[in-house]
XYZ file of C-alpha atoms in Angstrom:
315
model
C 24.209 7.451 15.712
C 24.933 4.466 17.994
C 26.691 1.261 17.141
C 24.469 -1.214 15.280
C 22.151 1.507 14.044
C 21.217 1.562 10.352
C 21.290 5.056 8.780
C 17.800 6.422 8.189
C 18.368 7.194 4.461
C 19.360 3.545 3.909
C 16.207 2.338 5.617
C 14.095 4.721 3.553
C 15.795 3.517 0.372
C 15.316 -0.121 1.380
C 11.633 0.419 2.121
C 11.195 2.148 -1.231
C 12.768 -0.857 -2.989
C 10.498 -3.216 -1.048
C 7.455 -1.256 -2.191
C 8.670 -1.331 -5.797
C 9.177 -5.096 -5.470
C 5.616 -5.371 -4.151
C 4.327 -3.515 -7.219
C 6.111 -6.005 -9.490
C 4.649 -8.902 -7.491
C 1.161 -7.494 -8.048
C 1.865 -7.058 -11.773
C 3.132 -10.660 -12.001
C -0.094 -11.831 -10.371
C -2.103 -9.771 -12.861
C -0.252 -11.420 -15.749
C -1.186 -14.865 -14.419
C -4.779 -13.859 -13.628
C -5.149 -12.459 -17.130
C -5.347 -15.994 -18.552
C -8.645 -16.659 -16.737
C -10.902 -15.257 -19.456
C -9.375 -17.608 -22.034
C -10.080 -20.626 -19.816
C -13.680 -19.500 -19.262
C -14.409 -18.897 -22.936
C -12.902 -22.222 -24.027
C -14.765 -24.411 -21.511
C -18.356 -25.525 -22.005
C -19.139 -25.814 -18.303
C -21.287 -23.690 -15.979
C -19.353 -20.980 -14.099
C -20.003 -22.772 -10.807
C -17.969 -25.758 -12.042
C -15.093 -23.605 -13.296
C -14.934 -21.572 -10.070
C -15.184 -24.689 -7.875
C -12.309 -26.495 -9.585
C -10.186 -23.355 -9.741
C -10.295 -22.929 -5.973
C -10.335 -26.646 -5.109
C -7.148 -27.421 -7.028
C -5.590 -24.174 -5.819
C -6.257 -25.084 -2.184
C -5.085 -28.678 -2.655
C -1.796 -27.530 -4.187
C -1.204 -25.006 -1.385
C -1.766 -27.627 1.333
C 0.652 -30.035 -0.377
C 3.176 -27.209 -0.777
C 2.801 -26.280 2.908
C 3.407 -29.881 3.952
C 6.582 -30.363 1.923
C 7.996 -26.958 2.926
C 7.365 -27.542 6.637
C 4.768 -24.760 6.932
C 1.693 -26.913 7.536
C 1.509 -25.729 11.174
C 0.751 -22.209 9.909
C -2.602 -23.462 8.593
C -4.002 -24.258 12.043
C -7.283 -22.432 12.809
C -6.862 -19.070 14.528
C -8.983 -16.202 15.788
C -9.131 -14.895 12.209
C -10.726 -18.034 10.745
C -14.281 -16.661 10.966
C -13.280 -13.438 9.217
C -11.503 -15.460 6.517
C -14.732 -17.388 5.972
C -16.653 -14.140 5.410
C -13.990 -12.849 2.997
C -14.047 -16.176 1.178
C -17.824 -16.000 0.697
C -17.531 -12.450 -0.672
C -14.810 -13.517 -3.100
C -16.780 -16.604 -4.154
C -19.801 -14.471 -5.039
C -17.582 -12.017 -6.929
C -15.960 -14.727 -9.057
C -19.241 -16.495 -9.790
C -20.784 -13.241 -10.997
C -17.723 -12.240 -13.008
C -17.455 -15.680 -14.645
C -21.113 -15.670 -15.692
C -20.746 -12.078 -16.901
C -17.940 -13.188 -19.259
C -20.142 -16.021 -20.528
C -23.089 -13.693 -21.173
C -21.019 -10.931 -22.771
C -17.261 -11.113 -23.484
C -13.871 -11.150 -21.798
C -13.627 -7.367 -22.212
C -17.061 -6.670 -20.730
C -16.504 -8.986 -17.782
C -13.182 -7.401 -16.875
C -14.187 -3.769 -17.345
C -17.110 -4.224 -14.959
C -15.076 -6.225 -12.444
C -12.581 -3.393 -12.419
C -15.002 -0.782 -11.323
C -13.695 -2.178 -8.008
C -10.853 0.379 -7.595
C -13.445 3.174 -7.704
C -15.149 1.653 -4.676
C -11.831 0.861 -2.945
C -10.731 4.502 -3.179
C -14.052 5.541 -1.654
C -13.993 2.918 1.113
C -10.299 2.839 2.107
C -10.196 6.229 3.901
C -13.160 5.234 6.076
C -12.496 1.542 6.733
C -8.684 1.379 6.595
C -7.925 4.980 7.591
C -5.780 5.351 4.482
C -5.404 9.032 3.563
C -7.171 9.999 0.361
C -4.596 10.722 -2.351
C -5.071 12.924 -5.381
C -2.595 10.768 -7.298
C -4.794 7.727 -6.657
C -7.744 9.547 -8.183
C -5.613 10.636 -11.158
C -4.245 7.111 -11.674
C -7.771 5.715 -11.416
C -9.104 8.157 -14.027
C -6.240 7.470 -16.448
C -6.426 3.676 -16.064
C -10.221 3.527 -16.250
C -10.154 5.641 -19.418
C -7.812 3.019 -20.850
C -10.220 0.242 -19.889
C -13.104 2.081 -21.579
C -11.061 2.478 -24.777
C -10.072 -1.179 -24.813
C -13.578 -2.457 -24.136
C -15.004 -0.312 -26.911
C -12.222 -0.990 -29.393
C -13.842 -4.043 -30.896
C -11.672 -6.475 -28.923
C -14.694 -8.585 -28.133
C -16.083 -5.667 -26.223
C -19.138 -3.544 -25.690
C -20.838 -4.564 -28.914
C -21.912 -7.763 -27.113
C -23.971 -5.852 -24.576
C -26.216 -7.909 -22.327
C -28.060 -6.216 -19.463
C -28.067 -9.215 -17.124
C -24.409 -9.956 -17.838
C -23.497 -6.309 -17.262
C -25.358 -6.173 -13.939
C -23.561 -9.321 -12.817
C -20.234 -7.800 -13.839
C -20.904 -4.590 -11.911
C -21.957 -6.578 -8.842
C -18.726 -8.568 -9.062
C -16.808 -5.267 -9.036
C -18.540 -4.065 -5.865
C -17.881 -7.369 -4.101
C -14.266 -7.442 -5.301
C -13.747 -3.995 -3.758
C -15.084 -5.265 -0.422
C -12.747 -8.252 -0.718
C -9.660 -6.070 -1.322
C -10.480 -3.761 1.575
C -11.186 -6.722 3.863
C -7.807 -8.297 3.032
C -6.027 -5.220 4.373
C -7.866 -5.657 7.685
C -5.997 -8.926 8.238
C -2.563 -9.005 9.926
C 0.068 -8.653 7.192
C 1.744 -11.897 8.276
C -1.356 -13.846 7.266
C -1.502 -12.380 3.762
C -0.051 -14.939 1.394
C -0.088 -18.707 1.705
C -2.240 -18.897 4.858
C -5.006 -16.547 3.736
C -5.058 -17.931 0.199
C -5.281 -21.547 1.394
C -8.160 -20.821 3.763
C -10.078 -18.741 1.259
C -9.567 -21.226 -1.565
C -10.979 -24.052 0.548
C -13.860 -21.871 1.728
C -14.769 -20.820 -1.820
C -14.526 -24.427 -3.038
C -16.831 -25.460 -0.178
C -19.333 -22.671 -0.882
C -19.479 -23.416 -4.617
C -19.546 -27.238 -4.305
C -23.356 -27.510 -3.871
C -23.817 -25.314 -6.957
C -21.266 -27.242 -9.006
C -22.219 -30.759 -7.823
C -24.803 -31.544 -10.559
C -22.182 -31.022 -13.288
C -18.946 -32.086 -11.569
C -18.999 -35.678 -12.828
C -19.597 -34.598 -16.414
C -16.106 -33.067 -16.613
C -13.827 -35.033 -18.932
C -10.299 -36.035 -17.908
C -8.557 -33.641 -20.357
C -10.715 -30.773 -19.095
C -10.051 -31.820 -15.495
C -6.310 -31.594 -16.113
C -6.796 -28.168 -17.668
C -8.871 -27.057 -14.673
C -6.168 -28.378 -12.337
C -3.514 -26.381 -14.191
C -5.738 -23.292 -14.012
C -6.289 -23.737 -10.275
C -2.601 -24.197 -9.510
C -1.359 -21.316 -11.648
C -4.126 -18.727 -11.289
C -5.257 -19.369 -7.737
C -2.350 -20.977 -5.899
C 0.545 -19.128 -7.522
C -1.047 -15.912 -8.796
C -3.167 -15.054 -5.774
C -0.424 -15.905 -3.262
C 1.987 -13.594 -5.085
C -0.655 -10.851 -5.107
C -1.324 -11.147 -1.377
C 2.383 -11.034 -0.555
C 2.707 -7.861 -2.626
C -0.402 -6.355 -1.042
C 1.245 -6.533 2.397
C 3.503 -3.594 1.554
C 1.237 -1.274 -0.469
C -1.939 0.677 0.139
C -5.242 -0.926 -0.809
C -5.878 1.952 -3.241
C -2.600 1.295 -5.082
C -3.070 -2.478 -5.116
C -6.562 -2.075 -6.562
C -5.532 0.344 -9.320
C -2.582 -1.816 -10.388
C -5.070 -4.651 -10.874
C -6.167 -2.870 -14.051
C -3.184 -4.597 -15.627
C -5.086 -7.873 -15.253
C -7.742 -6.542 -17.612
C -5.037 -5.427 -20.056
C -3.344 -8.831 -19.976
C -6.719 -10.596 -20.222
C -7.597 -8.743 -23.402
C -4.140 -9.353 -24.876
C -4.529 -13.078 -24.195
C -8.035 -12.947 -25.684
C -6.565 -11.416 -28.827
C -3.850 -14.086 -29.016
C -5.921 -17.165 -28.220
C -9.528 -16.174 -28.955
C -8.722 -14.011 -32.002
C -10.334 -10.890 -30.545
C -9.011 -7.935 -32.535
C -6.284 -5.516 -31.440
C -6.854 -2.041 -32.874
C -5.062 1.321 -32.541
C -7.718 2.309 -29.999
C -6.887 -0.841 -28.021
C -3.213 0.127 -28.002
C -4.089 3.660 -26.847
C -6.065 2.150 -23.984
C -3.122 -0.061 -23.081
C -0.853 2.998 -22.924
C -3.300 4.715 -20.551
C -3.453 1.687 -18.256
C 0.338 1.509 -18.124
C 0.402 5.269 -17.520
C -1.929 4.880 -14.558
C 0.379 2.245 -13.120
C 3.389 4.511 -13.582
C 1.624 7.325 -11.710
C 1.340 4.978 -8.741
C 4.848 3.509 -9.025
C 6.956 6.528 -9.968
C 5.274 9.461 -8.234
C 5.311 7.946 -4.790
C 5.635 10.177 -1.788
C 7.155 7.344 0.150
C 10.159 9.142 1.616
C 8.273 10.888 4.396
C 5.981 7.964 5.185
C 8.934 5.581 5.145
C 10.785 7.780 7.597
C 7.775 7.782 9.906
C 7.336 4.002 9.735
C 10.990 2.957 10.054
C 11.951 1.293 13.301
C 15.622 1.832 14.017
C 17.469 -0.838 16.001
C 18.410 0.231 19.507
C 21.990 1.313 20.124
C 24.220 -1.110 21.978
């Protein structure tokens, strides 16, 4: 091995650690996102208003952050701007449908239907992203989804509040969220993070503004501050962390790990909305965590890491 060359096992180990770090970044984003249902249930505003302010304040914070960190030049329009607009519209529709689904049904119902998305991601990824189909992804999906079903039916504000229209909206949000996740992986990895999140947040705020406009000026100052906090934390911080983590993992894995958002959402609902936690709920939580462990601990990354490593040239 020539001078200046890093041993292959070290590179493989380093890449494995980077992937594990990416998993934790996705889980951190899910923890932050999990607070969304509490905000929605506590606010007496149409979903269009909540979604608009979430993305508006998120985008505003990201632009200010970019300016003070000297990264504002990265936000200049590029050849990917049109594609970002399409992705933003898809995500806007998904969040509007999911938010209204929560209002019509419950936090549990809204999240279980949103997270049919990994099912569609696993079906789409091999064809659109050329990701190889993995049996472990299917196993992790089955285990995690079983956990979601248990939690939603455990009485934690769940399936007892069935509403056909709300359920159809929730399922539609799941399909659109799957398209959004797959589309993100079509972008250059360097764009995933602050740049993509800023563009999409502004686009979604722009798309939802006409829908939210009739009610925007009825928002009280205390609620506006709460919406600003939600936008900064959930959209600016949470989504940026998620996109950075998504750079290093497969779309299938990133989608399945998002089941933790539903788990966190229902835990927060139990803490702040007094939705009950039962033994069945806890069993569902164990299954969701088990599905995440299947993804994180049974990786077959060694061979793929070896194939993808680029060794420095010898001097």
